[in-house]
Tab-separated table of C-alpha atoms in Angstrom:
chain	number	residue	atom	x	y	z
A	1	MET	CA	35.020	-1.471	25.850
A	2	ALA	CA	31.647	-0.130	26.976
A	3	LEU	CA	28.655	-0.427	24.679
A	4	ILE	CA	26.834	2.857	24.082
A	5	THR	CA	23.063	2.575	23.753
A	6	LEU	CA	21.101	5.395	22.169
A	7	ASN	CA	17.688	6.398	23.455
A	8	LYS	CA	15.730	6.542	20.196
A	9	LEU	CA	13.067	8.675	21.895
A	10	ALA	CA	15.658	11.438	22.347
A	11	LEU	CA	16.643	11.531	18.678
A	12	PRO	CA	15.476	14.644	16.817
A	13	SER	CA	12.701	14.631	14.255
A	14	GLY	CA	14.023	13.799	10.790
A	15	THR	CA	16.551	11.238	12.033
A	16	ILE	CA	16.892	8.173	9.825
A	17	LEU	CA	16.119	5.199	12.052
A	18	GLN	CA	16.609	2.334	9.568
A	19	VAL	CA	16.917	1.543	5.879
A	20	GLN	CA	15.690	-1.660	4.248
A	21	GLN	CA	16.470	-2.327	0.589
A	22	ALA	CA	15.618	-5.061	-1.874
A	23	SER	CA	17.010	-5.390	-5.378
A	24	ASN	CA	17.192	-7.810	-8.242
A	25	THR	CA	18.695	-8.039	-11.697
A	26	ASP	CA	15.781	-9.826	-13.344
A	27	ALA	CA	14.263	-8.555	-16.573
A	28	HIS	CA	10.687	-7.394	-15.864
A	29	THR	CA	8.426	-7.361	-18.920
A	30	THR	CA	4.682	-6.996	-18.913
A	31	THR	CA	1.941	-6.953	-21.521
A	32	SER	CA	-0.671	-7.203	-18.769
A	33	THR	CA	-3.240	-4.530	-17.998
A	34	SER	CA	-3.176	-5.832	-14.400
A	35	PHE	CA	-0.379	-4.757	-12.093
A	36	THR	CA	2.578	-7.126	-11.711
A	37	THR	CA	5.140	-6.884	-8.903
A	38	ILE	CA	8.703	-5.846	-9.725
A	39	GLU	CA	10.156	-5.753	-6.189
A	40	THR	CA	9.084	-6.174	-2.544
A	41	VAL	CA	10.670	-4.937	0.689
A	42	ASN	CA	9.711	-5.480	4.353
A	43	ILE	CA	10.192	-3.019	7.204
A	44	THR	CA	9.075	-2.979	10.855
A	45	PRO	CA	8.756	0.645	12.031
A	46	THR	CA	10.279	1.583	15.371
A	47	PHE	CA	7.531	4.120	16.160
A	48	SER	CA	3.868	4.185	15.139
A	49	ASN	CA	4.176	7.792	13.927
A	50	SER	CA	7.287	7.216	11.801
A	51	ILE	CA	7.423	8.331	8.187
A	52	ILE	CA	8.505	5.743	5.619
A	53	LYS	CA	10.192	7.142	2.516
A	54	LEU	CA	9.840	4.749	-0.415
A	55	THR	CA	12.185	4.970	-3.387
A	56	PHE	CA	12.135	2.793	-6.483
A	57	THR	CA	14.694	3.075	-9.248
A	58	GLY	CA	15.142	1.057	-12.429
A	59	ARG	CA	15.676	1.388	-16.170
A	60	SER	CA	12.444	1.403	-18.161
A	61	TYR	CA	12.176	0.621	-21.853
A	62	THR	CA	9.618	0.375	-24.622
A	63	ALA	CA	10.154	-0.452	-28.293
A	64	VAL	CA	6.841	0.882	-29.620
A	65	LEU	CA	5.974	4.386	-30.768
A	66	THR	CA	3.357	5.092	-28.099
A	67	VAL	CA	2.654	3.186	-24.912
A	68	GLU	CA	0.750	4.208	-21.804
A	69	HIS	CA	1.879	2.552	-18.602
A	70	GLY	CA	1.202	2.697	-14.885
A	71	SER	CA	3.466	2.163	-11.896
A	72	ARG	CA	2.511	2.186	-8.224
A	73	PHE	CA	3.573	1.713	-4.617
A	74	VAL	CA	1.504	-0.692	-2.486
A	75	ARG	CA	1.577	-1.160	1.321
A	76	ASP	CA	0.446	-4.713	2.124
A	77	SER	CA	-2.744	-4.687	-0.027
A	78	THR	CA	-3.352	-0.902	0.000
A	79	GLU	CA	-2.516	1.144	-3.099
A	80	LEU	CA	-0.573	4.228	-2.005
A	81	GLU	CA	0.277	6.141	-5.172
A	82	THR	CA	-0.104	5.427	-8.887
A	83	TYR	CA	1.986	7.087	-11.573
A	84	LEU	CA	0.667	7.145	-15.118
A	85	GLY	CA	2.965	7.844	-18.023
A	86	GLN	CA	2.859	7.904	-21.787
A	87	TRP	CA	5.822	7.289	-24.020
A	88	THR	CA	5.644	8.861	-27.459
A	89	ALA	CA	8.750	8.568	-29.571
A	90	SER	CA	9.924	7.805	-33.069
A	91	GLY	CA	11.468	4.537	-31.914
A	92	ALA	CA	12.693	2.643	-28.882
A	93	THR	CA	12.984	4.688	-25.699
A	94	ALA	CA	14.863	3.871	-22.497
A	95	GLN	CA	15.587	5.850	-19.359
A	96	ARG	CA	16.523	5.366	-15.715
A	97	GLU	CA	13.502	6.274	-13.600
A	98	THR	CA	13.140	7.076	-9.910
A	99	PHE	CA	9.824	7.131	-8.035
A	100	GLU	CA	9.378	8.392	-4.449
A	101	PHE	CA	6.524	8.381	-1.947
A	102	TYR	CA	6.242	9.251	1.759
A	103	ASP	CA	3.978	6.973	3.803
A	104	THR	CA	2.669	7.235	7.373
A	105	PRO	CA	1.543	3.665	8.135
A	106	ASN	CA	0.718	4.278	11.848
A	107	THR	CA	1.975	0.877	12.997
A	108	THR	CA	4.929	-0.871	14.597
A	109	SER	CA	4.069	-4.165	12.902
A	110	GLN	CA	5.948	-5.433	9.858
A	111	ILE	CA	4.868	-3.852	6.580
A	112	THR	CA	5.391	-5.237	3.083
A	113	TYR	CA	5.846	-2.632	0.386
A	114	LYS	CA	5.694	-3.452	-3.325
A	115	PHE	CA	6.439	-1.583	-6.540
A	116	GLU	CA	4.296	-2.738	-9.471
A	117	HIS	CA	3.751	-1.863	-13.117
A	118	ARG	CA	1.350	-2.510	-16.003
A	119	VAL	CA	0.413	-1.308	-19.459
A	120	ILE	CA	-2.813	0.650	-19.878
A	121	SER	CA	-3.832	-0.728	-23.278
A	122	SER	CA	-3.637	-4.405	-24.178
A	123	GLY	CA	-1.193	-5.272	-26.916
A	124	ASN	CA	1.515	-2.957	-25.553
A	125	GLN	CA	4.692	-4.052	-23.804
A	126	MET	CA	6.610	-2.304	-21.012
A	127	HIS	CA	9.966	-3.287	-19.526
A	128	PHE	CA	12.027	-2.576	-16.425
A	129	SER	CA	15.637	-3.776	-16.735
A	130	PRO	CA	15.096	-5.489	-20.108
A	131	ASN	CA	18.791	-6.410	-20.266
A	132	ALA	CA	18.686	-7.810	-16.713
A	133	ALA	CA	21.992	-7.223	-14.881
A	134	GLY	CA	23.281	-5.166	-17.818
A	135	ASP	CA	20.773	-2.446	-16.870
A	136	GLY	CA	21.965	-2.224	-13.277
A	137	GLY	CA	18.942	-3.887	-11.698
A	138	VAL	CA	15.932	-2.472	-9.878
A	139	TYR	CA	15.949	-1.184	-6.290
A	140	LEU	CA	13.161	-0.655	-3.770
A	141	THR	CA	14.200	1.154	-0.590
A	142	ALA	CA	12.146	1.816	2.560
A	143	THR	CA	13.697	4.426	4.879
A	144	GLU	CA	12.182	4.990	8.331
A	145	ILE	CA	12.329	8.636	9.426
A	146	LYS	CA	11.516	9.808	12.960
A	147	ALA	CA	8.515	12.149	12.967
């Protein structure tokens, strides 16, 4: 049987070239006002002008009435996007959250992406997957898209 080799240069713009995903079922709890890493994924782009779509999903939880928290995507040591949120409720609140960001790293060298979180005010507590595997885990996906 003959092996068919695709010429990636001939693929149309918008073609998905590769998908890298990392996941874990650890409970991630922070009371820190400094960012802590929840998950990391590596990808080596095929083309220097590729677009990398980042997606993080996980169940977040807080047991206090009001808590401000921050989450962010990081490429190597560069902050890409920070999301700030405030939970105000009459009790414990939990929800499955999805964050997305499109990056243009302009490289064909390996990149390490991270998703991190923190609380804004000391004394608060924020969780991702507080029940570990029972919450379905956390997922960080890097999808390379041809520009």
